Amino acid sequence: MKTKILFFAFFLFQTITILAQDMASLRTEALKSYKASVNMNFDAIFETTYPKVFDIVSQDQMKAMFGQMMENEQFSIKLVEVEPNFSFGEIKKIEGKTFCFIDHNNVMSMKFKEPMEDAESMVEIFKSSMSAEKVTYDKLTNSFRIEMRSTLIAVADDLTKNQWKFLNKDKENKMFSMLFDEKIVKALGL
């Protein structure tokens, strides 16, 4: 009986230790991913991105898309580094893969090149289309500050050598659905 209790205690201790290590590495990697994005460090962004993404869009294509999105004829976008205040969901194991949703603060500055005619309607558009919590317009700089909570989906599996890699969660979960089967999508409530 004493052996069984000792074995159970050891097993429980190991499980708690593994989960604590998993959460510690998840926190570290999530911060690395956040900082890479804020600094627009493409190499670091690609290093923290779930690798199957690059089967759909190459790194060169992604770099070009980011470049076009961040600076074009109409506006420029800069991500503003703030305290991310990560909020970690439950770590779930499904079909040999491990997932976790991570919410974090995300702030961007969007500067328009032409004067804004109707800044108030743009504020409302940003709030609804981006689920932004706060949008402010600065007439002097012709720019919007957009504050929101964004969600990263962390994935660790054989492909990542069980290291955490990330996807940005979009509203319709299109990218996630392209990468994972319907069973996983349903199990995660997407």
N, CA, C and O of each residue as an XYZ file, in Angstrom:
760
protein
N       0.828     -1.197      0.000
C       0.000      0.000      0.000
C       0.871      1.258      0.000
O       0.603      2.222     -0.718
N       1.930      1.220      0.834
C       2.817      2.357      0.939
C       3.490      2.635     -0.411
O       3.701      3.793     -0.770
N       3.826      1.585     -1.154
C       4.459      1.715     -2.468
C       3.505      2.381     -3.450
O       3.912      3.233     -4.240
N       2.218      1.984     -3.396
C       1.227      2.575     -4.302
C       1.055      4.068     -4.019
O       0.973      4.868     -4.950
N       1.000      4.443     -2.753
C       0.851      5.846     -2.374
C       2.082      6.633     -2.823
O       1.961      7.738     -3.352
N       3.254      6.063     -2.612
C       4.497      6.701     -3.018
C       4.534      6.878     -4.549
O       4.921      7.932     -5.052
N       4.122      5.821     -5.278
C       4.086      5.893     -6.739
C       3.111      6.974     -7.195
O       3.427      7.755     -8.092
N       1.929      7.023     -6.586
C       0.923      8.021     -6.946
C       1.450      9.434     -6.679
O       1.287     10.330     -7.507
N       2.079      9.624     -5.525
C       2.624     10.938     -5.174
C       3.705     11.346     -6.180
O       3.761     12.500     -6.605
N       4.561     10.393     -6.555
C       5.608     10.675     -7.531
C       4.993     11.042     -8.883
O       5.422     12.001     -9.525
N       3.982     10.272     -9.313
C       3.298     10.524    -10.583
C       2.651     11.919    -10.576
O       2.763     12.660    -11.553
N       1.988     12.265     -9.492
C       1.340     13.565     -9.365
C       2.372     14.683     -9.420
O       2.163     15.692    -10.094
N       3.481     14.508     -8.715
C       4.553     15.496     -8.711
C       5.115     15.692    -10.121
O       5.331     16.825    -10.552
N       5.353     14.586    -10.841
C       5.879     14.649    -12.211
C       4.910     15.387    -13.128
O       5.328     16.211    -13.942
N       3.615     15.095    -12.999
C       2.599     15.736    -13.840
C       2.572     17.238    -13.589
O       2.530     18.024    -14.537
N       2.596     17.640    -12.337
C       2.588     19.065    -11.983
C       3.854     19.743    -12.500
O       3.798     20.858    -13.018
N       4.998     19.067    -12.357
C       6.266     19.617    -12.821
C       6.261     19.801    -14.338
O       6.693     20.841    -14.835
N       5.777     18.803    -15.075
C       5.728     18.889    -16.538
C       4.808     20.019    -16.970
O       5.161     20.788    -17.865
N       3.630     20.138    -16.352
C       2.709     21.224    -16.704
C       3.311     22.585    -16.389
O       3.139     23.532    -17.157
N       4.008     22.691    -15.279
C       4.638     23.960    -14.909
C       5.722     24.327    -15.914
O       5.838     25.487    -16.308
N       6.529     23.326    -16.337
C       7.562     23.574    -17.338
C       6.915     23.968    -18.665
O       7.383     24.879    -19.348
N       5.836     23.272    -19.024
C       5.124     23.562    -20.256
C       4.622     25.001    -20.246
O       4.767     25.715    -21.238
N       4.042     25.424    -19.148
C       3.516     26.781    -19.041
C       4.665     27.788    -19.048
O       4.544     28.856    -19.648
N       5.764     27.466    -18.396
C       6.921     28.372    -18.384
C       7.460     28.557    -19.804
O       7.745     29.682    -20.215
N       7.603     27.461    -20.555
C       8.105     27.585    -21.927
C       7.081     28.297    -22.802
O       7.454     29.039    -23.711
N       5.796     28.081    -22.539
C       4.747     28.748    -23.307
C       4.813     30.270    -23.086
O       4.702     31.043    -24.038
N       4.991     30.686    -21.845
C       5.108     32.114    -21.544
C       6.318     32.727    -22.264
O       6.221     33.794    -22.870
N       7.448     32.036    -22.183
C       8.677     32.518    -22.813
C       8.507     32.652    -24.322
O       8.865     33.676    -24.903
N       7.964     31.621    -24.950
C       7.808     31.622    -26.409
C       6.747     32.618    -26.868
O       6.902     33.237    -27.921
N       5.678     32.783    -26.100
C       4.641     33.755    -26.455
C       5.225     35.165    -26.432
O       4.926     35.973    -27.312
N       6.042     35.463    -25.450
C       6.675     36.786    -25.362
C       7.627     36.989    -26.547
O       7.686     38.072    -27.129
N       8.358     35.949    -26.889
C       9.268     36.017    -28.032
C       8.481     36.310    -29.322
O       8.903     37.132    -30.135
N       7.351     35.641    -29.501
C       6.510     35.845    -30.676
C       5.945     37.265    -30.691
O       5.945     37.928    -31.729
N       5.467     37.724    -29.539
C       4.914     39.083    -29.427
C       5.967     40.129    -29.798
O       5.699     41.023    -30.600
N       7.158     40.017    -29.219
C       8.219     41.000    -29.466
C       8.665     40.968    -30.928
O       8.952     42.014    -31.509
N       8.726     39.783    -31.522
C       9.100     39.670    -32.940
C       8.111     40.434    -33.807
O       8.510     41.140    -34.734
N       6.824     40.297    -33.511
C       5.790     40.990    -34.284
C       5.869     42.492    -34.099
O       5.825     43.241    -35.075
N       5.984     42.939    -32.866
C       6.029     44.372    -32.583
C       7.226     45.016    -33.277
O       7.130     46.138    -33.775
N       8.345     44.311    -33.308
C       9.562     44.854    -33.920
C       9.647     44.566    -35.419
O      10.612     44.958    -36.075
N       8.637     43.882    -35.958
C       8.621     43.490    -37.368
C       9.928     42.798    -37.775
O      10.477     43.047    -38.848
N      10.403     41.928    -36.890
C      11.603     41.140    -37.145
C      11.158     39.865    -37.862
O      10.765     38.889    -37.224
N      11.223     39.884    -39.185
C      10.678     38.789    -39.981
C      11.308     37.440    -39.661
O      10.603     36.434    -39.584
N      12.624     37.402    -39.475
C      13.275     36.125    -39.162
C      12.724     35.547    -37.862
O      12.436     34.353    -37.780
N      12.577     36.401    -36.845
C      12.036     35.944    -35.559
C      10.559     35.585    -35.681
O      10.102     34.626    -35.059
N       9.807     36.349    -36.481
C       8.393     36.023    -36.697
C       8.281     34.636    -37.322
O       7.489     33.809    -36.868
N       9.073     34.382    -38.361
C       9.003     33.092    -39.046
C       9.459     31.955    -38.141
O       8.945     30.840    -38.226
N      10.423     32.242    -37.281
C      10.928     31.229    -36.348
C       9.861     30.825    -35.327
O       9.841     29.681    -34.874
N       8.977     31.755    -34.964
C       7.957     31.449    -33.958
C       6.615     31.046    -34.579
O       5.669     30.725    -33.858
N       6.532     31.061    -35.906
C       5.290     30.723    -36.605
C       5.181     29.212    -36.799
O       6.174     28.537    -37.071
N       3.964     28.695    -36.656
C       3.737     27.266    -36.889
C       4.166     26.944    -38.324
O       3.631     27.535    -39.263
N       5.124     26.017    -38.518
C       5.754     25.825    -39.831
C       4.825     25.403    -40.981
O       5.135     25.662    -42.144
N       3.710     24.769    -40.678
C       2.796     24.338    -41.737
C       2.198     25.532    -42.497
O       1.724     25.382    -43.623
N       2.223     26.707    -41.875
C       1.739     27.927    -42.525
C       2.487     28.141    -43.843
O       1.908     28.598    -44.828
N       3.783     27.804    -43.848
C       4.614     28.066    -45.014
C       4.367     27.082    -46.156
O       4.929     27.237    -47.240
N       3.524     26.064    -45.918
C       3.062     25.200    -47.007
C       1.985     25.933    -47.813
O       1.763     25.628    -48.984
N       1.327     26.891    -47.182
C       0.237     27.642    -47.817
C       0.755     28.947    -48.421
O       0.397     29.308    -49.542
N       1.588     29.639    -47.679
C       2.163     30.906    -48.150
C       3.656     30.898    -47.797
O       4.032     30.670    -46.647
N       4.492     31.149    -48.798
C       5.939     31.094    -48.556
C       6.373     32.274    -47.678
O       5.651     33.260    -47.525
N       7.556     32.141    -47.118
C       8.084     33.223    -46.283
C       8.256     34.501    -47.100
O       7.985     35.595    -46.605
N       8.707     34.368    -48.349
C       8.866     35.555    -49.206
C       7.521     36.215    -49.480
O       7.410     37.440    -49.445
N       6.489     35.400    -49.754
C       5.156     35.952    -49.988
C       4.632     36.641    -48.727
O       4.034     37.715    -48.792
N       4.871     35.998    -47.576
C       4.396     36.569    -46.317
C       5.098     37.895    -46.034
O       4.469     38.854    -45.587
N       6.401     37.942    -46.295
C       7.165     39.173    -46.091
C       6.605     40.290    -46.982
O       6.450     41.428    -46.538
N       6.307     39.957    -48.231
C       5.756     40.949    -49.158
C       4.373     41.411    -48.693
O       4.063     42.601    -48.750
N       3.539     40.465    -48.233
C       2.204     40.819    -47.741
C       2.301     41.735    -46.526
O       1.588     42.735    -46.442
N       3.191     41.393    -45.576
C       3.387     42.238    -44.392
C       3.841     43.632    -44.820
O       3.326     44.640    -44.336
N       4.811     43.674    -45.731
C       5.333     44.956    -46.194
C       4.240     45.819    -46.803
O       4.155     47.012    -46.511
N       3.395     45.220    -47.654
C       2.307     45.936    -48.304
C       1.258     46.382    -47.284
O       0.699     47.473    -47.394
N       1.001     45.536    -46.301
C       0.002     45.854    -45.286
C       0.494     46.993    -44.367
O      -0.287     47.847    -43.946
N       1.778     46.984    -44.072
C       2.313     47.951    -43.111
C       2.615     49.317    -43.733
O       2.648     50.330    -43.033
N       2.833     49.337    -45.040
C       3.151     50.601    -45.715
C       2.653     50.513    -47.147
O       3.119     49.687    -47.932
N       1.692     51.381    -47.479
C       1.185     51.437    -48.848
C       0.833     52.877    -49.207
O       1.161     53.805    -48.468
N       0.167     53.061    -50.339
C      -0.126     54.414    -50.824
C      -1.074     55.183    -49.908
O      -1.048     56.414    -49.880
N      -1.907     54.467    -49.163
C      -2.927     55.135    -48.356
C      -2.536     55.362    -46.903
O      -2.882     56.388    -46.318
N      -1.816     54.410    -46.319
C      -1.495     54.525    -44.900
C      -0.248     53.732    -44.551
O       0.259     52.945    -45.350
N       0.235     53.962    -43.329
C       1.309     53.142    -42.755
C       0.855     52.700    -41.365
O       0.150     53.420    -40.658
N       1.280     51.499    -41.000
C       0.920     50.936    -39.696
C       2.197     50.645    -38.924
O       3.159     50.100    -39.466
N       2.189     51.011    -37.668
C       3.280     50.643    -36.756
C       2.648     49.972    -35.551
O       1.663     50.460    -34.997
N       3.230     48.842    -35.151
C       2.774     48.192    -33.930
C       3.475     48.874    -32.762
O       4.660     49.199    -32.834
N       2.733     49.081    -31.700
C       3.239     49.783    -30.525
C       3.466     48.754    -29.423
O       2.558     48.006    -29.059
N       4.684     48.728    -28.901
C       4.976     47.767    -27.838
C       4.340     48.248    -26.541
O       4.587     49.365    -26.085
N       3.520     47.387    -25.958
C       2.878     47.637    -24.666
C       3.035     46.375    -23.831
O       3.489     45.344    -24.327
N       2.665     46.463    -22.586
C       2.659     45.263    -21.743
C       1.593     44.328    -22.317
O       0.417     44.689    -22.339
N       1.983     43.121    -22.787
C       1.000     42.257    -23.434
C      -0.080     41.707    -22.491
O      -1.155     41.326    -22.954
N       0.185     41.661    -21.197
C      -0.784     41.113    -20.238
C      -1.409     39.817    -20.762
O      -2.622     39.720    -20.943
N      -0.554     38.839    -20.995
C      -1.011     37.553    -21.519
C      -2.046     36.912    -20.608
O      -1.956     36.990    -19.383
N      -3.012     36.290    -21.220
C      -4.015     35.494    -20.526
C      -4.015     34.133    -21.219
O      -4.382     34.025    -22.389
N      -3.603     33.096    -20.490
C      -3.443     31.770    -21.073
C      -4.668     30.910    -20.808
O      -5.150     30.809    -19.681
N      -5.158     30.292    -21.880
C      -6.270     29.360    -21.746
C      -5.758     28.004    -21.277
O      -4.589     27.845    -20.927
N      -6.648     27.052    -21.280
C      -6.312     25.688    -20.886
C      -5.424     25.056    -21.958
O      -5.653     25.242    -23.153
N      -4.415     24.310    -21.521
C      -3.584     23.552    -22.457
C      -4.332     22.260    -22.767
O      -4.651     21.479    -21.871
N      -4.610     22.047    -24.069
C      -5.390     20.881    -24.495
C      -4.573     20.002    -25.423
O      -3.876     20.484    -26.315
N      -4.676     18.692    -25.190
C      -4.008     17.727    -26.064
C      -5.070     17.036    -26.907
O      -6.023     16.457    -26.385
N      -4.884     17.109    -28.236
C      -5.827     16.511    -29.173
C      -5.020     15.841    -30.284
O      -4.194     16.483    -30.933
N      -5.261     14.568    -30.494
C      -4.606     13.816    -31.567
C      -3.088     13.990    -31.566
O      -2.484     14.181    -32.622
N      -2.480     13.926    -30.404
C      -1.030     14.015    -30.301
C      -0.470     15.427    -30.463
O       0.745     15.611    -30.528
N      -1.349     16.414    -30.526
C      -0.928     17.809    -30.654
C      -1.384     18.556    -29.398
O      -2.397     18.202    -28.794
N      -0.642     19.576    -29.014
C      -0.984     20.361    -27.838
C      -1.302     21.785    -28.283
O      -0.583     22.375    -29.089
N      -2.400     22.329    -27.739
C      -2.880     23.655    -28.127
C      -3.139     24.509    -26.892
O      -3.434     24.001    -25.810
N      -3.022     25.813    -27.083
C      -3.394     26.764    -26.032
C      -3.724     28.098    -26.691
O      -3.008     28.554    -27.583
N      -4.816     28.718    -26.245
C      -5.176     30.058    -26.704
C      -4.567     31.075    -25.755
O      -4.634     30.925    -24.535
N      -3.973     32.109    -26.328
C      -3.322     33.146    -25.535
C      -3.844     34.507    -25.990
O      -3.603     34.927    -27.122
N      -4.552     35.183    -25.106
C      -5.021     36.540    -25.408
C      -3.956     37.532    -24.938
O      -3.283     37.307    -23.933
N      -3.815     38.623    -25.673
C      -2.829     39.632    -25.279
C      -3.232     41.000    -25.813
O      -4.001     41.117    -26.767
N      -2.691     42.028    -25.171
C      -2.913     43.398    -25.626
C      -2.169     43.610    -26.943
O      -1.055     43.125    -27.139
N      -2.819     44.342    -27.827
C      -2.234     44.624    -29.126
C      -2.595     46.070    -29.470
O      -3.772     46.431    -29.480
N      -1.596     46.887    -29.750
C      -1.836     48.292    -30.053
C      -1.113     48.632    -31.349
O       0.044     48.267    -31.554
N      -1.833     49.343    -32.221
C      -1.209     49.792    -33.461
C      -1.534     51.246    -33.722
O      -2.557     51.775    -33.287
N      -0.635     51.867    -34.442
C      -0.836     53.236    -34.885
C      -0.969     53.182    -36.402
O      -0.105     52.642    -37.093
N      -2.053     53.742    -36.907
C      -2.328     53.730    -38.348
C      -2.388     55.171    -38.823
O      -3.306     55.915    -38.479
N      -1.394     55.554    -39.623
C      -1.286     56.939    -40.080
C      -1.675     57.012    -41.554
O      -1.101     56.329    -42.402
N      -2.661     57.855    -41.836
C      -3.131     58.024    -43.205
C      -2.350     59.129    -43.896
O      -1.950     60.109    -43.267
N      -2.136     58.964    -45.197
C      -1.339     59.918    -45.962
C      -2.171     61.088    -46.462
O      -1.638     62.175    -46.688
N      -3.458     60.880    -46.636
C      -4.366     61.956    -47.037
C      -5.180     62.364    -45.807
O      -5.470     61.519    -44.960
N      -5.553     63.641    -45.692
C      -6.351     64.069    -44.538
C      -7.668     63.277    -44.437
O      -8.298     62.959    -45.446
N      -8.053     62.977    -43.224
C      -9.273     62.206    -42.954
C     -10.491     63.108    -43.070
O     -10.570     64.155    -42.426
N     -11.418     62.694    -43.882
C     -12.676     63.441    -44.034
C     -13.623     63.140    -42.874
O     -14.186     64.044    -42.256
N     -13.781     61.849    -42.596
C     -14.767     61.427    -41.605
C     -14.128     60.471    -40.594
O     -14.372     59.265    -40.616
N     -13.315     61.035    -39.719
C     -12.583     60.226    -38.743
C     -13.526     59.455    -37.814
O     -13.229     58.323    -37.430
N     -14.656     60.061    -37.452
C     -15.596     59.402    -36.529
C     -16.116     58.082    -37.100
O     -16.201     57.092    -36.374
N     -16.460     58.053    -38.376
C     -16.965     56.805    -38.951
C     -15.844     55.767    -39.035
O     -16.093     54.569    -38.900
N     -14.599     56.233    -39.261
C     -13.461     55.305    -39.282
C     -13.245     54.692    -37.898
O     -12.908     53.514    -37.781
N     -13.439     55.492    -36.858
C     -13.322     54.972    -35.491
C     -14.294     53.809    -35.311
O     -13.921     52.759    -34.788
N     -15.524     53.995    -35.738
C     -16.540     52.940    -35.599
C     -16.217     51.729    -36.452
O     -16.437     50.596    -36.026
N     -15.704     51.950    -37.643
C     -15.318     50.839    -38.527
C     -14.214     50.011    -37.884
O     -14.278     48.782    -37.886
N     -13.191     50.686    -37.326
C     -12.101     49.966    -36.662
C     -12.611     49.187    -35.455
O     -12.200     48.050    -35.221
N     -13.495     49.795    -34.703
C     -14.033     49.111    -33.520
C     -14.762     47.839    -33.916
O     -14.575     46.798    -33.287
N     -15.589     47.909    -34.950
C     -16.370     46.725    -35.319
C     -15.550     45.702    -36.106
O     -15.640     44.507    -35.825
N     -14.758     46.136    -37.076
C     -14.032     45.183    -37.919
C     -12.861     44.527    -37.200
O     -12.508     43.388    -37.505
N     -12.263     45.227    -36.258
C     -11.095     44.700    -35.561
C     -11.405     44.308    -34.122
O     -10.510     43.894    -33.386
N     -12.645     44.433    -33.723
C     -13.029     44.198    -32.324
C     -12.149     45.019    -31.391
O     -11.749     44.553    -30.324
N     -11.853     46.245    -31.806
C     -10.994     47.123    -31.009
C     -11.751     47.630    -29.787
O     -12.929     47.980    -29.862
N     -11.049     47.658    -28.670
C     -11.642     48.140    -27.429
C     -11.624     49.665    -27.367
O     -12.531     50.291    -26.818
N     -10.567     50.251    -27.946
C     -10.428     51.709    -27.890
C      -9.758     52.181    -29.170
O      -8.723     51.654    -29.576
N     -10.360     53.175    -29.794
C      -9.787     53.771    -30.999
C      -9.816     55.283    -30.821
O     -10.867     55.867    -30.558
N      -8.659     55.908    -30.966
C      -8.599     57.365    -30.852
C      -7.970     57.932    -32.120
O      -7.084     57.323    -32.720
N      -8.442     59.099    -32.509
C      -7.926     59.771    -33.704
C      -7.184     61.033    -33.288
O      -7.681     61.831    -32.493
N      -5.992     61.198    -33.834
C      -5.186     62.399    -33.595
C      -5.150     63.193    -34.898
O      -4.464     62.818    -35.849
N      -5.890     64.284    -34.929
C      -6.018     65.084    -36.148
C      -4.667     65.683    -36.567
O      -4.370     65.790    -37.757
N      -3.870     66.064    -35.593
C      -2.573     66.683    -35.868
C      -1.658     65.757    -36.685
O      -0.993     66.197    -37.623
N      -1.636     64.473    -36.315
C      -0.782     63.510    -37.025
C      -1.558     62.702    -38.060
O      -0.975     61.890    -38.779
N      -2.882     62.922    -38.140
C      -3.747     62.188    -39.070
C      -3.599     60.682    -38.857
O      -3.474     59.912    -39.810
N      -3.617     60.283    -37.592
C      -3.419     58.862    -37.285
C      -4.397     58.371    -36.217
O      -4.914     59.131    -35.398
N      -4.617     57.075    -36.272
C      -5.478     56.392    -35.313
C      -4.619     55.511    -34.421
O      -3.670     54.875    -34.881
N      -4.958     55.481    -33.153
C      -4.359     54.520    -32.219
C      -5.451     53.506    -31.938
O      -6.528     53.848    -31.450
N      -5.158     52.253    -32.253
C      -6.142     51.179    -32.137
C      -5.659     50.191    -31.078
O      -4.593     49.589    -31.208
N      -6.468     50.038    -30.024
C      -6.122     49.141    -28.919
C      -7.120     47.995    -28.878
O      -8.332     48.207    -28.911
N      -6.588     46.769    -28.805
C      -7.461     45.597    -28.797
C      -6.788     44.427    -28.088
O      -5.604     44.471    -27.754
N      -7.567     43.397    -27.875
C      -7.036     42.121    -27.393
C      -6.977     41.209    -28.612
O      -7.959     41.074    -29.342
N      -5.843     40.595    -28.826
C      -5.668     39.654    -29.924
C      -5.430     38.275    -29.340
O      -5.128     38.129    -28.155
N      -5.571     37.265    -30.188
C      -5.396     35.894    -29.726
C      -4.374     35.161    -30.581
O      -4.452     35.145    -31.809
N      -3.422     34.560    -29.898
C      -2.474     33.649    -30.530
C      -2.953     32.233    -30.242
O      -3.480     31.956    -29.165
N      -2.770     31.348    -31.198
C      -3.023     29.930    -30.952
C      -1.659     29.257    -30.915
O      -0.942     29.223    -31.915
N      -1.311     28.724    -29.753
C      -0.033     28.038    -29.583
C      -0.224     26.573    -29.953
O      -1.232     25.957    -29.609
N       0.763     26.028    -30.660
C       0.714     24.625    -31.083
C       2.074     24.004    -30.818
O       3.112     24.589    -31.128
N       2.053     22.811    -30.241
C       3.275     22.018    -30.085
C       2.935     20.605    -30.554
O       1.968     20.004    -30.085
N       3.730     20.081    -31.477
C       3.475     18.731    -31.989
C       4.767     18.148    -32.553
O       5.837     18.733    -32.381
N       4.676     17.000    -33.224
C       5.865     16.367    -33.794
C       6.565     17.283    -34.790
O       7.793     17.338    -34.838
N       5.774     18.001    -35.582
C       6.324     18.902    -36.603
C       7.201     19.986    -35.974
O       8.199     20.393    -36.569
N       6.839     20.454    -34.785
C       7.598     21.514    -34.110
C       8.582     20.945    -33.090
O       9.177     21.684    -32.305
N       8.745     19.621    -33.113
C       9.588     18.928    -32.114
C       9.111     19.260    -30.705
O       9.901     19.398    -29.772
N       7.776     19.385    -30.582
C       7.094     19.710    -29.327
C       7.549     21.026    -28.701
O       7.509     21.197    -27.482
N       7.981     21.952    -29.558
C       8.275     23.323    -29.136
C       7.065     24.170    -29.524
O       6.432     23.908    -30.546
N       6.742     25.168    -28.730
C       5.578     26.008    -29.007
C       5.816     26.889    -30.226
O       6.834     27.574    -30.316
N       4.877     26.866    -31.156
C       4.858     27.745    -32.317
C       3.461     28.360    -32.378
O       2.541     27.857    -31.732
N       3.287     29.443    -33.147
C       2.063     30.225    -33.034
C       1.405     30.551    -34.368
O       2.044     30.621    -35.417
N       0.092     30.745    -34.270
C      -0.740     31.253    -35.353
C      -1.541     32.402    -34.772
O      -1.937     32.361    -33.607
N      -1.783     33.424    -35.575
C      -2.705     34.469    -35.142
C      -4.112     33.972    -35.415
O      -4.395     33.476    -36.505
N      -4.985     34.100    -34.445
C      -6.378     33.691    -34.628
C      -7.098     34.801    -35.383
O      -7.098     35.960    -34.968
N      -7.712     34.419    -36.502
C      -8.513     35.388    -37.239
C      -9.986     35.128    -36.938
O     -10.337     34.084    -36.387
N     -10.840     36.071    -37.296
C     -12.262     35.971    -36.935
C     -12.919     34.687    -37.417
O     -13.664     34.056    -36.668
N     -12.655     34.292    -38.650
C     -13.311     33.096    -39.206
C     -12.465     31.844    -39.041
O     -12.881     30.771    -39.477
N     -11.300     31.942    -38.430
C     -10.398     30.812    -38.208
C     -10.032     30.111    -39.508
O      -9.876     28.891    -39.538
N      -9.896     30.883    -40.584
C      -9.600     30.312    -41.898
C      -8.251     29.601    -41.931
O      -8.163     28.456    -42.373
N      -7.207     30.269    -41.468
C      -5.873     29.659    -41.515
C      -5.838     28.388    -40.686
O      -5.317     27.368    -41.135
N      -6.386     28.441    -39.484
C      -6.381     27.267    -38.612
C      -7.103     26.102    -39.286
O      -6.629     24.966    -39.239
N      -8.237     26.376    -39.906
C      -9.024     25.335    -40.573
C      -8.299     24.753    -41.772
O      -8.553     23.608    -42.148
N      -7.408     25.510    -42.376
C      -6.624     25.009    -43.505
C      -5.497     24.083    -43.032
O      -5.020     23.236    -43.788
N      -5.084     24.253    -41.788
C      -3.941     23.507    -41.269
C      -4.314     22.269    -40.460
O      -3.543     21.312    -40.385
N      -5.505     22.295    -39.853
C      -5.891     21.204    -38.958
C      -7.240     20.631    -39.369
O      -8.083     21.323    -39.940
N      -7.420     19.347    -39.064
C      -8.668     18.680    -39.493
C      -9.863     19.143    -38.654
O      -9.726     19.776    -37.607
N     -11.028     18.792    -39.171
C     -12.306     19.231    -38.582
C     -12.451     18.792    -37.129
O     -13.021     19.520    -36.317
N     -11.945     17.617    -36.799
C     -12.061     17.107    -35.428
C     -11.338     18.044    -34.438
O     -11.864     18.348    -33.367
N     -10.151     18.486    -34.803
C      -9.391     19.404    -33.945
C     -10.086     20.758    -33.868
O     -10.199     21.348    -32.794
N     -10.553     21.247    -35.024
C     -11.261     22.529    -35.068
C     -12.459     22.503    -34.112
O     -12.661     23.436    -33.335
N     -13.247     21.431    -34.176
C     -14.433     21.298    -33.301
C     -14.033     21.151    -31.844
O     -14.638     21.768    -30.967
N     -13.006     20.331    -31.578
C     -12.576     20.092    -30.200
C     -12.116     21.383    -29.520
O     -12.236     21.527    -28.303
N     -11.589     22.322    -30.314
C     -11.130     23.597    -29.760
C     -12.215     24.673    -29.797
O     -11.992     25.807    -29.372
N     -13.382     24.307    -30.306
C     -14.488     25.259    -30.332
C     -14.360     26.341    -31.393
O     -14.917     27.430    -31.253
N     -13.627     26.034    -32.446
C     -13.443     27.018    -33.518
C     -14.443     26.722    -34.607
O     -14.479     27.423    -35.619
